[in-house]
Amino acid sequence: MKKEFALLIIFISFSTVQSQIRTSVSNLLRYGKGDQILGNVSNDFEYFENLTDVRIGLPQNITVGFRYLYDDPPEVGIPFQGLSRRFVEYRNQGLSIRVGNSSQLYGRGLVLNLFENRGLAYDTWVDGIKASYKMNNLKASLIAGTIEISDSI
């Protein structure tokens, strides 16, 4: 397979002391153009992907985040344009509550393994609520929501 590609990753992080608001922005831009060869068949192939993650840390231990995804045409998977992730999270002294999209690993991945692998077009993040509470040696966790899986084959 002959392929040309461009990769651009940008990380921006700054903090304002007066307002106590912390922000973080990361961007991943991928472009490729070339030939895709499957067996004896050769096709022109081009993809353009732009993934921007934004996190805003507010006072009172609240974090707001979202991901803007422009994936049209994608290298693998289904074309998408818009917000693919969003969440609001509260953390304080052992208590953590997150509403929106989240990933999780329980039982070393044998019980529940919610993750994303963009190279395989695999995404099983849950859209709902995730909560946990730690006190001494005790940890209680709750995760509830929906998982949307799209197959591009």
PDB file of C-alpha atoms in Angstrom:
ATOM      1  CA  MET A   1       0.000   0.000   0.000  1.00  0.00           C
ATOM      2  CA  LYS A   2       1.383   3.384  -0.999  1.00  0.00           C
ATOM      3  CA  LYS A   3       0.277   6.169   1.262  1.00  0.00           C
ATOM      4  CA  GLU A   4       1.219   9.736   2.121  1.00  0.00           C
ATOM      5  CA  PHE A   5       0.076  11.158   5.414  1.00  0.00           C
ATOM      6  CA  ALA A   6       0.384  14.166   7.672  1.00  0.00           C
ATOM      7  CA  LEU A   7       0.148  14.126  11.446  1.00  0.00           C
ATOM      8  CA  LEU A   8      -0.188  17.205  13.637  1.00  0.00           C
ATOM      9  CA  ILE A   9      -0.621  17.102  17.394  1.00  0.00           C
ATOM     10  CA  ILE A  10      -1.082  20.303  19.388  1.00  0.00           C
ATOM     11  CA  PHE A  11      -1.273  20.503  23.175  1.00  0.00           C
ATOM     12  CA  ILE A  12      -2.241  23.807  24.746  1.00  0.00           C
ATOM     13  CA  SER A  13      -2.558  24.276  28.465  1.00  0.00           C
ATOM     14  CA  PHE A  14      -2.734  27.433  30.506  1.00  0.00           C
ATOM     15  CA  SER A  15      -4.003  28.461  33.889  1.00  0.00           C
ATOM     16  CA  THR A  16      -5.260  31.801  35.102  1.00  0.00           C
ATOM     17  CA  VAL A  17      -4.396  32.471  38.726  1.00  0.00           C
ATOM     18  CA  GLN A  18      -7.065  35.099  39.361  1.00  0.00           C
ATOM     19  CA  SER A  19     -10.083  33.133  38.143  1.00  0.00           C
ATOM     20  CA  GLN A  20      -8.889  29.612  39.142  1.00  0.00           C
ATOM     21  CA  ILE A  21     -10.011  28.246  35.771  1.00  0.00           C
ATOM     22  CA  ARG A  22      -7.727  25.661  34.192  1.00  0.00           C
ATOM     23  CA  THR A  23      -7.997  24.820  30.518  1.00  0.00           C
ATOM     24  CA  SER A  24      -6.468  22.191  28.303  1.00  0.00           C
ATOM     25  CA  VAL A  25      -6.848  21.775  24.550  1.00  0.00           C
ATOM     26  CA  SER A  26      -5.326  19.030  22.418  1.00  0.00           C
ATOM     27  CA  ASN A  27      -5.707  18.591  18.689  1.00  0.00           C
ATOM     28  CA  LEU A  28      -4.881  15.676  16.401  1.00  0.00           C
ATOM     29  CA  LEU A  29      -5.003  16.303  12.644  1.00  0.00           C
ATOM     30  CA  ARG A  30      -4.445  13.433  10.219  1.00  0.00           C
ATOM     31  CA  TYR A  31      -4.514  13.496   6.432  1.00  0.00           C
ATOM     32  CA  GLY A  32      -3.569  10.781   4.001  1.00  0.00           C
ATOM     33  CA  LYS A  33      -3.719  10.271   0.262  1.00  0.00           C
ATOM     34  CA  GLY A  34      -2.511   7.342  -1.799  1.00  0.00           C
ATOM     35  CA  ASP A  35      -3.446   3.947  -3.157  1.00  0.00           C
ATOM     36  CA  GLN A  36      -5.197   1.235  -1.196  1.00  0.00           C
ATOM     37  CA  ILE A  37      -4.467  -2.259  -2.475  1.00  0.00           C
ATOM     38  CA  LEU A  38      -6.715  -5.168  -1.470  1.00  0.00           C
ATOM     39  CA  GLY A  39      -5.641  -8.353  -3.249  1.00  0.00           C
ATOM     40  CA  ASN A  40      -5.403  -7.490  -6.950  1.00  0.00           C
ATOM     41  CA  VAL A  41      -7.641  -4.403  -6.695  1.00  0.00           C
ATOM     42  CA  SER A  42      -6.098  -0.945  -6.342  1.00  0.00           C
ATOM     43  CA  ASN A  43      -8.213   2.085  -5.390  1.00  0.00           C
ATOM     44  CA  ASP A  44      -7.448   5.724  -4.723  1.00  0.00           C
ATOM     45  CA  PHE A  45      -7.693   6.387  -0.999  1.00  0.00           C
ATOM     46  CA  GLU A  46      -7.873   9.667   0.901  1.00  0.00           C
ATOM     47  CA  TYR A  47      -8.819  10.501   4.495  1.00  0.00           C
ATOM     48  CA  PHE A  48      -9.061  13.613   6.674  1.00  0.00           C
ATOM     49  CA  GLU A  49      -9.465  13.448  10.450  1.00  0.00           C
ATOM     50  CA  ASN A  50      -9.436  16.262  13.002  1.00  0.00           C
ATOM     51  CA  LEU A  51      -9.936  15.451  16.686  1.00  0.00           C
ATOM     52  CA  THR A  52     -10.014  18.261  19.274  1.00  0.00           C
ATOM     53  CA  ASP A  53     -10.311  17.539  23.014  1.00  0.00           C
ATOM     54  CA  VAL A  54     -11.122  20.414  25.405  1.00  0.00           C
ATOM     55  CA  ARG A  55     -11.115  20.279  29.224  1.00  0.00           C
ATOM     56  CA  ILE A  56     -12.064  23.177  31.472  1.00  0.00           C
ATOM     57  CA  GLY A  57     -11.378  22.918  35.198  1.00  0.00           C
ATOM     58  CA  LEU A  58     -13.694  25.141  37.208  1.00  0.00           C
ATOM     59  CA  PRO A  59     -13.531  26.065  40.889  1.00  0.00           C
ATOM     60  CA  GLN A  60     -15.222  23.731  43.418  1.00  0.00           C
ATOM     61  CA  ASN A  61     -13.562  20.643  41.833  1.00  0.00           C
ATOM     62  CA  ILE A  62     -15.718  20.609  38.677  1.00  0.00           C
ATOM     63  CA  THR A  63     -14.348  19.665  35.247  1.00  0.00           C
ATOM     64  CA  VAL A  64     -16.204  20.100  31.960  1.00  0.00           C
ATOM     65  CA  GLY A  65     -14.954  18.489  28.772  1.00  0.00           C
ATOM     66  CA  PHE A  66     -15.886  17.717  25.214  1.00  0.00           C
ATOM     67  CA  ARG A  67     -14.440  16.341  21.977  1.00  0.00           C
ATOM     68  CA  TYR A  68     -15.117  17.794  18.551  1.00  0.00           C
ATOM     69  CA  LEU A  69     -14.532  15.224  15.820  1.00  0.00           C
ATOM     70  CA  TYR A  70     -14.381  15.849  12.076  1.00  0.00           C
ATOM     71  CA  ASP A  71     -13.813  12.467  10.498  1.00  0.00           C
ATOM     72  CA  ASP A  72     -14.899  12.737   6.861  1.00  0.00           C
ATOM     73  CA  PRO A  73     -13.717  10.688   5.058  1.00  0.00           C
ATOM     74  CA  PRO A  74     -12.235   8.528   7.849  1.00  0.00           C
ATOM     75  CA  GLU A  75      -9.256   6.222   7.523  1.00  0.00           C
ATOM     76  CA  VAL A  76     -11.326   3.489   9.185  1.00  0.00           C
ATOM     77  CA  GLY A  77     -14.830   3.578  10.580  1.00  0.00           C
ATOM     78  CA  ILE A  78     -17.911   5.624   9.832  1.00  0.00           C
ATOM     79  CA  PRO A  79     -17.822   9.335   8.809  1.00  0.00           C
ATOM     80  CA  PHE A  80     -18.684  11.686  11.683  1.00  0.00           C
ATOM     81  CA  GLN A  81     -18.844  15.450  12.201  1.00  0.00           C
ATOM     82  CA  GLY A  82     -19.775  17.001  15.552  1.00  0.00           C
ATOM     83  CA  LEU A  83     -19.405  16.467  19.300  1.00  0.00           C
ATOM     84  CA  SER A  84     -18.483  12.850  19.972  1.00  0.00           C
ATOM     85  CA  ARG A  85     -17.728  13.215  23.693  1.00  0.00           C
ATOM     86  CA  ARG A  86     -18.975  15.456  26.490  1.00  0.00           C
ATOM     87  CA  PHE A  87     -18.929  15.225  30.257  1.00  0.00           C
ATOM     88  CA  VAL A  88     -19.224  17.062  33.566  1.00  0.00           C
ATOM     89  CA  GLU A  89     -17.230  15.690  36.493  1.00  0.00           C
ATOM     90  CA  TYR A  90     -17.109  16.451  40.227  1.00  0.00           C
ATOM     91  CA  ARG A  91     -14.299  15.186  42.496  1.00  0.00           C
ATOM     92  CA  ASN A  92     -13.863  15.804  46.210  1.00  0.00           C
ATOM     93  CA  GLN A  93     -12.217  13.748  49.007  1.00  0.00           C
ATOM     94  CA  GLY A  94     -12.779  10.256  47.671  1.00  0.00           C
ATOM     95  CA  LEU A  95     -16.068  11.038  45.904  1.00  0.00           C
ATOM     96  CA  SER A  96     -16.115  11.156  42.101  1.00  0.00           C
ATOM     97  CA  ILE A  97     -19.222  11.645  39.950  1.00  0.00           C
ATOM     98  CA  ARG A  98     -19.082  11.922  36.165  1.00  0.00           C
ATOM     99  CA  VAL A  99     -22.098  12.477  33.916  1.00  0.00           C
ATOM    100  CA  GLY A 100     -21.667  12.044  30.165  1.00  0.00           C
ATOM    101  CA  ASN A 101     -19.168   9.883  28.280  1.00  0.00           C
ATOM    102  CA  SER A 102     -16.595   7.842  30.184  1.00  0.00           C
ATOM    103  CA  SER A 103     -14.392   4.785  29.934  1.00  0.00           C
ATOM    104  CA  GLN A 104     -13.823   2.223  32.648  1.00  0.00           C
ATOM    105  CA  LEU A 105     -11.897  -0.935  33.448  1.00  0.00           C
ATOM    106  CA  TYR A 106     -13.234  -3.465  35.998  1.00  0.00           C
ATOM    107  CA  GLY A 107     -11.703  -6.796  36.893  1.00  0.00           C
ATOM    108  CA  ARG A 108      -8.552  -6.171  34.818  1.00  0.00           C
ATOM    109  CA  GLY A 109     -10.724  -5.999  31.697  1.00  0.00           C
ATOM    110  CA  LEU A 110     -12.267  -9.441  32.114  1.00  0.00           C
ATOM    111  CA  VAL A 111     -15.486  -8.113  33.638  1.00  0.00           C
ATOM    112  CA  LEU A 112     -15.871  -4.747  31.897  1.00  0.00           C
ATOM    113  CA  ASN A 113     -13.482  -2.963  29.538  1.00  0.00           C
ATOM    114  CA  LEU A 114     -14.831   0.266  28.027  1.00  0.00           C
ATOM    115  CA  PHE A 115     -12.218   1.862  25.770  1.00  0.00           C
ATOM    116  CA  GLU A 116     -11.517   3.414  22.373  1.00  0.00           C
ATOM    117  CA  ASN A 117      -9.068   2.295  19.686  1.00  0.00           C
ATOM    118  CA  ARG A 118      -9.309   4.651  16.708  1.00  0.00           C
ATOM    119  CA  GLY A 119      -6.982   2.522  14.566  1.00  0.00           C
ATOM    120  CA  LEU A 120      -9.455  -0.356  14.750  1.00  0.00           C
ATOM    121  CA  ALA A 121     -12.597   1.863  14.677  1.00  0.00           C
ATOM    122  CA  TYR A 122     -13.509   0.390  18.081  1.00  0.00           C
ATOM    123  CA  ASP A 123     -15.269   2.579  20.642  1.00  0.00           C
ATOM    124  CA  THR A 124     -17.209   1.268  23.643  1.00  0.00           C
ATOM    125  CA  TRP A 125     -17.314   4.330  25.906  1.00  0.00           C
ATOM    126  CA  VAL A 126     -20.473   4.468  28.000  1.00  0.00           C
ATOM    127  CA  ASP A 127     -22.834   7.468  27.862  1.00  0.00           C
ATOM    128  CA  GLY A 128     -24.423   7.839  31.298  1.00  0.00           C
ATOM    129  CA  ILE A 129     -23.198   8.207  34.861  1.00  0.00           C
ATOM    130  CA  LYS A 130     -20.088   6.917  36.615  1.00  0.00           C
ATOM    131  CA  ALA A 131     -19.632   7.347  40.361  1.00  0.00           C
ATOM    132  CA  SER A 132     -17.142   6.058  42.903  1.00  0.00           C
ATOM    133  CA  TYR A 133     -16.432   6.583  46.576  1.00  0.00           C
ATOM    134  CA  LYS A 134     -13.229   5.671  48.408  1.00  0.00           C
ATOM    135  CA  MET A 135     -12.945   5.527  52.177  1.00  0.00           C
ATOM    136  CA  ASN A 136      -9.924   3.894  53.821  1.00  0.00           C
ATOM    137  CA  ASN A 137      -9.690   0.419  52.195  1.00  0.00           C
ATOM    138  CA  LEU A 138     -13.253   0.450  50.864  1.00  0.00           C
ATOM    139  CA  LYS A 139     -14.149   1.466  47.325  1.00  0.00           C
ATOM    140  CA  ALA A 140     -17.679   1.456  45.912  1.00  0.00           C
ATOM    141  CA  SER A 141     -18.325   2.059  42.209  1.00  0.00           C
ATOM    142  CA  LEU A 142     -21.372   2.536  40.022  1.00  0.00           C
ATOM    143  CA  ILE A 143     -21.593   2.777  36.256  1.00  0.00           C
ATOM    144  CA  ALA A 144     -24.840   3.000  34.281  1.00  0.00           C
ATOM    145  CA  GLY A 145     -25.728   4.150  30.807  1.00  0.00           C
ATOM    146  CA  THR A 146     -25.806   3.111  27.193  1.00  0.00           C
ATOM    147  CA  ILE A 147     -23.114   1.901  24.819  1.00  0.00           C
ATOM    148  CA  GLU A 148     -23.486   2.593  21.116  1.00  0.00           C
ATOM    149  CA  ILE A 149     -21.394   0.388  18.863  1.00  0.00           C
ATOM    150  CA  SER A 150     -21.248   1.008  15.117  1.00  0.00           C
ATOM    151  CA  ASP A 151     -19.769  -1.542  12.750  1.00  0.00           C
ATOM    152  CA  SER A 152     -18.129  -0.162   9.615  1.00  0.00           C
ATOM    153  CA  ILE A 153     -17.484  -3.489   7.886  1.00  0.00           C
TER     154      ILE A 153
END
